[in-house]
PDB file of C-alpha atoms and ligand atoms in Angstrom:
ATOM      1  CA  MET A   1     160.890-139.296 151.723  1.00 60.00           C
ATOM      2  CA  SER A   2     157.807-140.508 149.992  1.00 82.00           C
ATOM      3  CA  VAL A   3     156.873-144.152 149.744  1.00 92.00           C
ATOM      4  CA  CYS A   4     154.675-145.117 146.836  1.00 92.00           C
ATOM      5  CA  ILE A   5     151.509-147.147 147.482  1.00 97.00           C
ATOM      6  CA  LYS A   6     150.654-149.144 144.380  1.00 98.00           C
ATOM      7  CA  THR A   7     147.178-149.408 142.914  1.00 97.00           C
ATOM      8  CA  GLU A   8     145.559-152.768 142.137  1.00 97.00           C
ATOM      9  CA  ARG A   9     146.467-152.320 138.468  1.00 98.00           C
ATOM     10  CA  GLU A  10     150.103-151.550 139.342  1.00 98.00           C
ATOM     11  CA  ILE A  11     150.259-154.517 141.693  1.00 98.00           C
ATOM     12  CA  GLU A  12     149.029-156.797 138.920  1.00 98.00           C
ATOM     13  CA  LEU A  13     151.822-155.560 136.627  1.00 98.00           C
ATOM     14  CA  MET A  14     154.439-155.952 139.355  1.00 98.00           C
ATOM     15  CA  ARG A  15     153.191-159.477 140.060  1.00 98.00           C
ATOM     16  CA  GLU A  16     153.585-160.292 136.379  1.00 98.00           C
ATOM     17  CA  ALA A  17     157.062-158.707 136.312  1.00 98.00           C
ATOM     18  CA  GLY A  18     158.014-160.738 139.381  1.00 98.00           C
ATOM     19  CA  HIS A  19     156.797-164.032 137.976  1.00 97.00           C
ATOM     20  CA  LEU A  20     158.697-163.429 134.743  1.00 98.00           C
ATOM     21  CA  LEU A  21     161.858-162.710 136.722  1.00 98.00           C
ATOM     22  CA  GLU A  22     161.403-165.889 138.725  1.00 97.00           C
ATOM     23  CA  LYS A  23     161.276-167.786 135.442  1.00 97.00           C
ATOM     24  CA  VAL A  24     164.546-166.153 134.306  1.00 97.00           C
ATOM     25  CA  HIS A  25     166.267-167.220 137.525  1.00 97.00           C
ATOM     26  CA  ASP A  26     164.901-170.751 137.279  1.00 96.00           C
ATOM     27  CA  ASP A  27     165.979-171.112 133.644  1.00 96.00           C
ATOM     28  CA  LEU A  28     169.370-169.497 134.168  1.00 97.00           C
ATOM     29  CA  ALA A  29     170.269-171.819 137.059  1.00 96.00           C
ATOM     30  CA  ALA A  30     171.153-174.619 134.609  1.00 96.00           C
ATOM     31  CA  TYR A  31     173.968-172.475 133.162  1.00 98.00           C
ATOM     32  CA  VAL A  32     175.668-171.756 136.475  1.00 97.00           C
ATOM     33  CA  LYS A  33     178.241-174.518 136.096  1.00 97.00           C
ATOM     34  CA  PRO A  34     182.012-174.973 135.930  1.00 98.00           C
ATOM     35  CA  GLY A  35     183.635-173.561 132.803  1.00 98.00           C
ATOM     36  CA  MET A  36     181.005-170.911 132.105  1.00 98.00           C
ATOM     37  CA  SER A  37     182.154-167.306 132.147  1.00 98.00           C
ATOM     38  CA  THR A  38     180.011-164.759 133.926  1.00 98.00           C
ATOM     39  CA  TRP A  39     179.852-162.919 130.567  1.00 98.00           C
ATOM     40  CA  GLU A  40     178.213-165.967 128.933  1.00 98.00           C
ATOM     41  CA  ILE A  41     175.649-166.221 131.732  1.00 98.00           C
ATOM     42  CA  ASP A  42     174.884-162.527 131.347  1.00 98.00           C
ATOM     43  CA  LYS A  43     174.325-162.854 127.609  1.00 98.00           C
ATOM     44  CA  ILE A  44     172.121-165.962 127.936  1.00 98.00           C
ATOM     45  CA  GLY A  45     170.098-164.299 130.684  1.00 98.00           C
ATOM     46  CA  GLU A  46     169.688-161.072 128.723  1.00 98.00           C
ATOM     47  CA  GLN A  47     168.311-163.077 125.814  1.00 98.00           C
ATOM     48  CA  MET A  48     165.843-164.776 128.175  1.00 98.00           C
ATOM     49  CA  ILE A  49     164.631-161.424 129.511  1.00 98.00           C
ATOM     50  CA  ARG A  50     164.175-159.989 126.012  1.00 98.00           C
ATOM     51  CA  SER A  51     162.426-163.116 124.739  1.00 98.00           C
ATOM     52  CA  LEU A  52     159.817-162.580 127.484  1.00 98.00           C
ATOM     53  CA  GLY A  53     159.149-159.115 126.058  1.00 98.00           C
ATOM     54  CA  CYS A  54     160.939-157.405 128.967  1.00 98.00           C
ATOM     55  CA  LYS A  55     164.025-155.242 129.347  1.00 98.00           C
ATOM     56  CA  PRO A  56     166.943-155.814 131.724  1.00 98.00           C
ATOM     57  CA  ASN A  57     166.817-152.948 134.226  1.00 97.00           C
ATOM     58  CA  PHE A  58     170.436-153.203 135.400  1.00 97.00           C
ATOM     59  CA  LEU A  59     171.893-152.682 131.903  1.00 97.00           C
ATOM     60  CA  HIS A  60     173.304-149.121 131.711  1.00 96.00           C
ATOM     61  CA  TYR A  61     171.883-148.301 135.166  1.00 96.00           C
ATOM     62  CA  ASN A  62     174.301-145.558 136.258  1.00 95.00           C
ATOM     63  CA  GLY A  63     176.539-146.931 133.518  1.00 96.00           C
ATOM     64  CA  PHE A  64     176.553-150.593 134.654  1.00 97.00           C
ATOM     65  CA  PRO A  65     177.772-152.601 131.649  1.00 97.00           C
ATOM     66  CA  GLY A  66     175.875-155.891 132.200  1.00 98.00           C
ATOM     67  CA  SER A  67     172.268-157.073 132.429  1.00 98.00           C
ATOM     68  CA  PHE A  68     173.019-159.075 135.583  1.00 98.00           C
ATOM     69  CA  CYS A  69     175.261-158.535 138.585  1.00 98.00           C
ATOM     70  CA  ILE A  70     177.258-161.758 138.952  1.00 98.00           C
ATOM     71  CA  SER A  71     179.469-161.919 142.025  1.00 98.00           C
ATOM     72  CA  LEU A  72     181.746-164.816 142.966  1.00 98.00           C
ATOM     73  CA  ASN A  73     182.789-165.969 146.452  1.00 98.00           C
ATOM     74  CA  ASP A  74     184.194-162.952 148.364  1.00 98.00           C
ATOM     75  CA  GLU A  75     182.453-160.582 145.952  1.00 98.00           C
ATOM     76  CA  VAL A  76     179.319-159.372 147.723  1.00 98.00           C
ATOM     77  CA  VAL A  77     177.300-157.694 144.956  1.00 98.00           C
ATOM     78  CA  HIS A  78     177.562-155.743 141.692  1.00 98.00           C
ATOM     79  CA  GLY A  79     180.089-158.050 140.025  1.00 98.00           C
ATOM     80  CA  ILE A  80     180.515-157.057 136.361  1.00 98.00           C
ATOM     81  CA  PRO A  81     180.015-159.942 133.907  1.00 98.00           C
ATOM     82  CA  SER A  82     183.381-160.775 132.324  1.00 98.00           C
ATOM     83  CA  LYS A  83     184.871-163.256 129.858  1.00 98.00           C
ATOM     84  CA  GLU A  84     187.814-163.558 132.280  1.00 98.00           C
ATOM     85  CA  LYS A  85     185.665-164.730 135.165  1.00 98.00           C
ATOM     86  CA  ILE A  86     185.183-168.463 134.867  1.00 98.00           C
ATOM     87  CA  ILE A  87     182.936-170.347 137.271  1.00 98.00           C
ATOM     88  CA  ARG A  88     184.612-173.228 139.096  1.00 98.00           C
ATOM     89  CA  GLU A  89     183.489-176.184 141.157  1.00 98.00           C
ATOM     90  CA  GLY A  90     182.922-175.108 144.752  1.00 98.00           C
ATOM     91  CA  ASP A  91     182.117-171.469 143.957  1.00 98.00           C
ATOM     92  CA  LEU A  92     179.350-169.428 145.527  1.00 98.00           C
ATOM     93  CA  VAL A  93     177.814-167.496 142.617  1.00 98.00           C
ATOM     94  CA  LYS A  94     175.478-164.636 143.423  1.00 98.00           C
ATOM     95  CA  ILE A  95     173.218-163.643 140.569  1.00 98.00           C
ATOM     96  CA  ASP A  96     171.243-160.466 141.048  1.00 98.00           C
ATOM     97  CA  ALA A  97     168.701-159.951 138.289  1.00 98.00           C
ATOM     98  CA  GLY A  98     166.056-157.443 137.391  1.00 98.00           C
ATOM     99  CA  LEU A  99     163.669-156.683 134.581  1.00 98.00           C
ATOM    100  CA  ILE A 100     161.118-154.146 133.452  1.00 98.00           C
ATOM    101  CA  TYR A 101     157.680-155.314 132.309  1.00 98.00           C
ATOM    102  CA  LYS A 102     155.265-152.677 130.995  1.00 98.00           C
ATOM    103  CA  GLY A 103     157.104-149.997 132.957  1.00 98.00           C
ATOM    104  CA  TYR A 104     157.293-151.934 136.237  1.00 98.00           C
ATOM    105  CA  HIS A 105     160.462-153.290 137.813  1.00 98.00           C
ATOM    106  CA  SER A 106     161.225-156.504 139.615  1.00 98.00           C
ATOM    107  CA  ASP A 107     164.461-157.400 141.387  1.00 98.00           C
ATOM    108  CA  ALA A 108     165.646-160.706 142.866  1.00 98.00           C
ATOM    109  CA  ALA A 109     168.948-162.358 143.768  1.00 98.00           C
ATOM    110  CA  ARG A 110     169.985-165.935 144.417  1.00 98.00           C
ATOM    111  CA  THR A 111     173.181-167.551 145.676  1.00 98.00           C
ATOM    112  CA  TYR A 112     174.039-170.621 143.618  1.00 97.00           C
ATOM    113  CA  MET A 113     176.340-173.355 144.890  1.00 97.00           C
ATOM    114  CA  VAL A 114     178.429-174.845 142.088  1.00 98.00           C
ATOM    115  CA  GLY A 115     178.819-178.596 142.517  1.00 96.00           C
ATOM    116  CA  GLU A 116     180.334-179.607 145.833  1.00 96.00           C
ATOM    117  CA  VAL A 117     180.855-176.560 148.022  1.00 97.00           C
ATOM    118  CA  ALA A 118     182.488-176.433 151.450  1.00 98.00           C
ATOM    119  CA  PRO A 119     179.944-177.141 154.215  1.00 98.00           C
ATOM    120  CA  GLU A 120     180.544-173.731 155.781  1.00 98.00           C
ATOM    121  CA  ALA A 121     179.851-172.037 152.424  1.00 98.00           C
ATOM    122  CA  ALA A 122     176.614-174.002 152.009  1.00 98.00           C
ATOM    123  CA  LYS A 123     175.612-173.002 155.531  1.00 98.00           C
ATOM    124  CA  LEU A 124     176.233-169.319 154.776  1.00 98.00           C
ATOM    125  CA  ALA A 125     174.035-169.509 151.666  1.00 98.00           C
ATOM    126  CA  LYS A 126     171.290-171.315 153.577  1.00 98.00           C
ATOM    127  CA  VAL A 127     171.305-168.908 156.520  1.00 98.00           C
ATOM    128  CA  THR A 128     171.275-165.877 154.187  1.00 98.00           C
ATOM    129  CA  ARG A 129     168.128-167.235 152.536  1.00 98.00           C
ATOM    130  CA  GLN A 130     166.638-167.873 155.972  1.00 98.00           C
ATOM    131  CA  CYS A 131     167.412-164.251 156.903  1.00 98.00           C
ATOM    132  CA  PHE A 132     165.091-163.099 154.113  1.00 98.00           C
ATOM    133  CA  PHE A 133     162.283-165.327 155.377  1.00 98.00           C
ATOM    134  CA  GLU A 134     162.850-164.181 158.981  1.00 98.00           C
ATOM    135  CA  GLY A 135     162.444-160.586 157.795  1.00 98.00           C
ATOM    136  CA  LEU A 136     159.401-161.544 155.742  1.00 98.00           C
ATOM    137  CA  LYS A 137     157.559-162.670 158.887  1.00 98.00           C
ATOM    138  CA  TYR A 138     157.409-159.020 159.940  1.00 98.00           C
ATOM    139  CA  ALA A 139     156.551-157.590 156.516  1.00 98.00           C
ATOM    140  CA  LYS A 140     152.938-156.770 157.352  1.00 97.00           C
ATOM    141  CA  ALA A 141     150.803-153.652 157.343  1.00 98.00           C
ATOM    142  CA  GLY A 142     150.945-151.992 160.764  1.00 97.00           C
ATOM    143  CA  ASN A 143     154.476-153.155 161.542  1.00 98.00           C
ATOM    144  CA  HIS A 144     157.426-150.831 161.086  1.00 98.00           C
ATOM    145  CA  LEU A 145     160.336-151.099 158.700  1.00 98.00           C
ATOM    146  CA  ASN A 146     162.758-151.779 161.543  1.00 98.00           C
ATOM    147  CA  ASP A 147     160.833-154.935 162.458  1.00 98.00           C
ATOM    148  CA  ILE A 148     162.070-156.431 159.172  1.00 98.00           C
ATOM    149  CA  SER A 149     165.625-155.096 159.613  1.00 98.00           C
ATOM    150  CA  LYS A 150     165.849-156.356 163.197  1.00 98.00           C
ATOM    151  CA  ALA A 151     164.675-159.871 162.324  1.00 98.00           C
ATOM    152  CA  ILE A 152     167.169-160.211 159.465  1.00 98.00           C
ATOM    153  CA  GLY A 153     170.080-158.921 161.535  1.00 98.00           C
ATOM    154  CA  ALA A 154     169.218-161.064 164.553  1.00 98.00           C
ATOM    155  CA  HIS A 155     169.153-164.267 162.509  1.00 98.00           C
ATOM    156  CA  ALA A 156     172.570-163.575 160.937  1.00 98.00           C
ATOM    157  CA  ALA A 157     173.997-162.635 164.346  1.00 98.00           C
ATOM    158  CA  LYS A 158     173.069-166.055 165.748  1.00 98.00           C
ATOM    159  CA  TYR A 159     175.698-167.539 163.450  1.00 98.00           C
ATOM    160  CA  GLY A 160     178.311-164.845 164.070  1.00 98.00           C
ATOM    161  CA  TYR A 161     178.065-163.612 160.499  1.00 98.00           C
ATOM    162  CA  GLY A 162     178.749-160.045 159.405  1.00 98.00           C
ATOM    163  CA  VAL A 163     175.719-158.183 158.056  1.00 98.00           C
ATOM    164  CA  VAL A 164     176.713-155.786 155.275  1.00 98.00           C
ATOM    165  CA  ARG A 165     175.860-152.232 156.352  1.00 98.00           C
ATOM    166  CA  ASP A 166     176.944-150.219 153.329  1.00 98.00           C
ATOM    167  CA  LEU A 167     174.258-151.659 151.040  1.00 98.00           C
ATOM    168  CA  VAL A 168     170.555-152.026 151.766  1.00 98.00           C
ATOM    169  CA  GLY A 169     167.245-153.128 150.278  1.00 98.00           C
ATOM    170  CA  HIS A 170     164.796-150.646 148.767  1.00 98.00           C
ATOM    171  CA  GLY A 171     161.341-149.809 147.563  1.00 98.00           C
ATOM    172  CA  ILE A 172     160.647-150.709 143.925  1.00 98.00           C
ATOM    173  CA  GLY A 173     158.004-149.928 141.315  1.00 97.00           C
ATOM    174  CA  THR A 174     158.211-147.663 138.288  1.00 97.00           C
ATOM    175  CA  HIS A 175     161.829-147.155 139.383  1.00 97.00           C
ATOM    176  CA  LEU A 176     164.349-149.823 140.347  1.00 97.00           C
ATOM    177  CA  HIS A 177     165.244-147.989 143.543  1.00 97.00           C
ATOM    178  CA  GLU A 178     162.475-146.175 145.404  1.00 96.00           C
ATOM    179  CA  ASP A 179     162.038-145.167 149.039  1.00 96.00           C
ATOM    180  CA  PRO A 180     162.343-146.540 151.644  1.00 97.00           C
ATOM    181  CA  GLN A 181     165.860-147.900 152.153  1.00 97.00           C
ATOM    182  CA  ILE A 182     165.690-151.241 153.973  1.00 98.00           C
ATOM    183  CA  PRO A 183     168.739-151.997 156.153  1.00 98.00           C
ATOM    184  CA  ASN A 184     169.487-155.608 157.084  1.00 98.00           C
ATOM    185  CA  PHE A 185     170.423-154.699 160.653  1.00 98.00           C
ATOM    186  CA  PRO A 186     168.549-153.025 163.537  1.00 96.00           C
ATOM    187  CA  GLN A 187     168.055-149.269 163.506  1.00 96.00           C
ATOM    188  CA  LYS A 188     167.666-146.825 166.403  1.00 96.00           C
ATOM    189  CA  ARG A 189     164.423-145.582 164.855  1.00 96.00           C
ATOM    190  CA  ARG A 190     161.526-147.861 164.077  1.00 97.00           C
ATOM    191  CA  GLY A 191     161.220-146.480 160.543  1.00 96.00           C
ATOM    192  CA  ILE A 192     158.094-145.992 158.467  1.00 96.00           C
ATOM    193  CA  ARG A 193     154.889-147.833 159.201  1.00 97.00           C
ATOM    194  CA  LEU A 194     154.305-150.535 156.583  1.00 98.00           C
ATOM    195  CA  MET A 195     151.117-150.193 154.538  1.00 98.00           C
ATOM    196  CA  ALA A 196     149.279-152.474 152.128  1.00 98.00           C
ATOM    197  CA  GLY A 197     150.337-151.722 148.553  1.00 98.00           C
ATOM    198  CA  MET A 198     154.013-151.068 149.294  1.00 98.00           C
ATOM    199  CA  THR A 199     156.393-153.076 147.119  1.00 98.00           C
ATOM    200  CA  LEU A 200     159.833-153.699 148.579  1.00 98.00           C
ATOM    201  CA  ALA A 201     163.044-155.452 147.538  1.00 98.00           C
ATOM    202  CA  VAL A 202     164.317-157.158 150.692  1.00 98.00           C
ATOM    203  CA  GLU A 203     167.870-158.382 150.232  1.00 98.00           C
ATOM    204  CA  PRO A 204     170.108-159.645 153.018  1.00 98.00           C
ATOM    205  CA  MET A 205     173.832-159.537 152.113  1.00 98.00           C
ATOM    206  CA  ILE A 206     175.682-161.618 154.674  1.00 98.00           C
ATOM    207  CA  ASN A 207     179.430-162.209 155.119  1.00 98.00           C
ATOM    208  CA  MET A 208     181.004-165.215 156.774  1.00 98.00           C
ATOM    209  CA  GLY A 209     183.538-162.879 158.385  1.00 98.00           C
ATOM    210  CA  LYS A 210     183.271-159.203 159.223  1.00 98.00           C
ATOM    211  CA  ALA A 211     180.620-156.859 157.844  1.00 98.00           C
ATOM    212  CA  ASP A 212     183.107-154.484 156.188  1.00 98.00           C
ATOM    213  CA  VAL A 213     183.132-154.214 152.416  1.00 98.00           C
ATOM    214  CA  VAL A 214     185.254-152.334 149.887  1.00 98.00           C
ATOM    215  CA  TRP A 215     184.636-151.200 146.319  1.00 98.00           C
ATOM    216  CA  LEU A 216     187.105-152.409 143.711  1.00 98.00           C
ATOM    217  CA  GLY A 217     188.792-150.115 141.180  1.00 96.00           C
ATOM    218  CA  ASP A 218     186.151-150.966 138.557  1.00 96.00           C
ATOM    219  CA  LYS A 219     183.844-148.746 140.687  1.00 95.00           C
ATOM    220  CA  TRP A 220     181.199-151.487 140.887  1.00 97.00           C
ATOM    221  CA  THR A 221     182.332-154.764 142.397  1.00 97.00           C
ATOM    222  CA  VAL A 222     181.865-154.829 146.159  1.00 98.00           C
ATOM    223  CA  VAL A 223     184.034-157.360 148.037  1.00 98.00           C
ATOM    224  CA  THR A 224     184.441-158.321 151.677  1.00 98.00           C
ATOM    225  CA  ARG A 225     187.351-156.459 153.243  1.00 98.00           C
ATOM    226  CA  ASP A 226     188.606-159.568 155.035  1.00 98.00           C
ATOM    227  CA  GLY A 227     188.302-161.789 151.945  1.00 98.00           C
ATOM    228  CA  SER A 228     185.626-163.970 153.555  1.00 98.00           C
ATOM    229  CA  LEU A 229     182.777-165.486 151.565  1.00 98.00           C
ATOM    230  CA  SER A 230     179.540-163.582 151.094  1.00 98.00           C
ATOM    231  CA  ALA A 231     175.981-164.607 150.191  1.00 98.00           C
ATOM    232  CA  HIS A 232     172.957-162.682 148.906  1.00 98.00           C
ATOM    233  CA  TYR A 233     169.262-163.494 148.666  1.00 98.00           C
ATOM    234  CA  GLU A 234     166.567-161.120 147.482  1.00 98.00           C
ATOM    235  CA  ASN A 235     162.938-161.015 146.499  1.00 98.00           C
ATOM    236  CA  THR A 236     160.502-158.281 145.558  1.00 98.00           C
ATOM    237  CA  ILE A 237     157.569-158.465 147.972  1.00 98.00           C
ATOM    238  CA  LEU A 238     154.146-156.871 148.358  1.00 98.00           C
ATOM    239  CA  ILE A 239     152.869-155.682 151.724  1.00 98.00           C
ATOM    240  CA  THR A 240     149.232-156.599 152.307  1.00 97.00           C
ATOM    241  CA  ASN A 241     146.880-156.414 155.271  1.00 94.00           C
ATOM    242  CA  GLY A 242     147.568-160.100 155.825  1.00 95.00           C
ATOM    243  CA  GLU A 243     150.542-162.217 154.855  1.00 96.00           C
ATOM    244  CA  PRO A 244     153.059-160.596 152.498  1.00 97.00           C
ATOM    245  CA  GLU A 245     153.147-161.813 148.907  1.00 97.00           C
ATOM    246  CA  ILE A 246     156.498-162.696 147.367  1.00 98.00           C
ATOM    247  CA  LEU A 247     156.307-161.447 143.786  1.00 98.00           C
ATOM    248  CA  THR A 248     159.545-163.067 142.559  1.00 98.00           C
ATOM    249  CA  TYR A 249     159.201-166.467 144.201  1.00 97.00           C
ATOM    250  CA  THR A 250     156.226-168.792 144.033  1.00 94.00           C
ATOM    251  CA  GLY A 251     158.053-172.010 144.911  1.00 84.00           C
ATOM    252  CA  THR A 252     157.288-173.994 147.986  1.00 61.00           C
ATOM    253  CA  LEU A 253     158.977-172.685 151.108  1.00 53.00           C
TER     254      LEU A 253
HETATM  255 MG1  LIG B   1     167.826-154.922 144.915  1.00 70.15          MG
END
């Protein structure tokens, strides 16, 4: 396994890619409302990405038919945009988005709450986001990969949630998926030592019920086996010698 350390020039491009992706998420949020199909959101979002001079990196990735993965409620990730899938009040809508800017990838996911959602669903979304920030505290040069994994898993465990084990975060750069893999639960080994210049997509996927997931017949959509709700939160981050930099989120914490 080789983990790529980015140069200053590469980091600048990835920062730009990240900021552009943040803008796409922010602009797309207004369209996540009852009555919209996930196909419509995908098309609007694709237009946004292209109008920024970027390309959607999920489109045709291993044959994926959409520019965004849009997953509803018990769907964990990789939902295929569809005219048949209509967003309703109370839904948890996970939008995973990515783009390529001057050859560099960014990747980020949000869980949107549509209108009034059940308190337990809102709590799941909130805790999943917190899991990312718990992991982020350990994303520093000199720490090990497992420090991030452990912190994410421990936070989810406090609430009795199931941490998805079959899907993990990843390195990112000139490819969407680079080494290392980043599990959201503790490992027996401490993993690689983190170094300044690594760019990582950290993405807790947390289920209200058990951790088990299954793939649907469309070969893409991943759902919880027990039908419980799932939430997802992801940012592309940069490891530095000090505090990590979030490349796809510049909002206030
Ligand atoms: Mg990712």
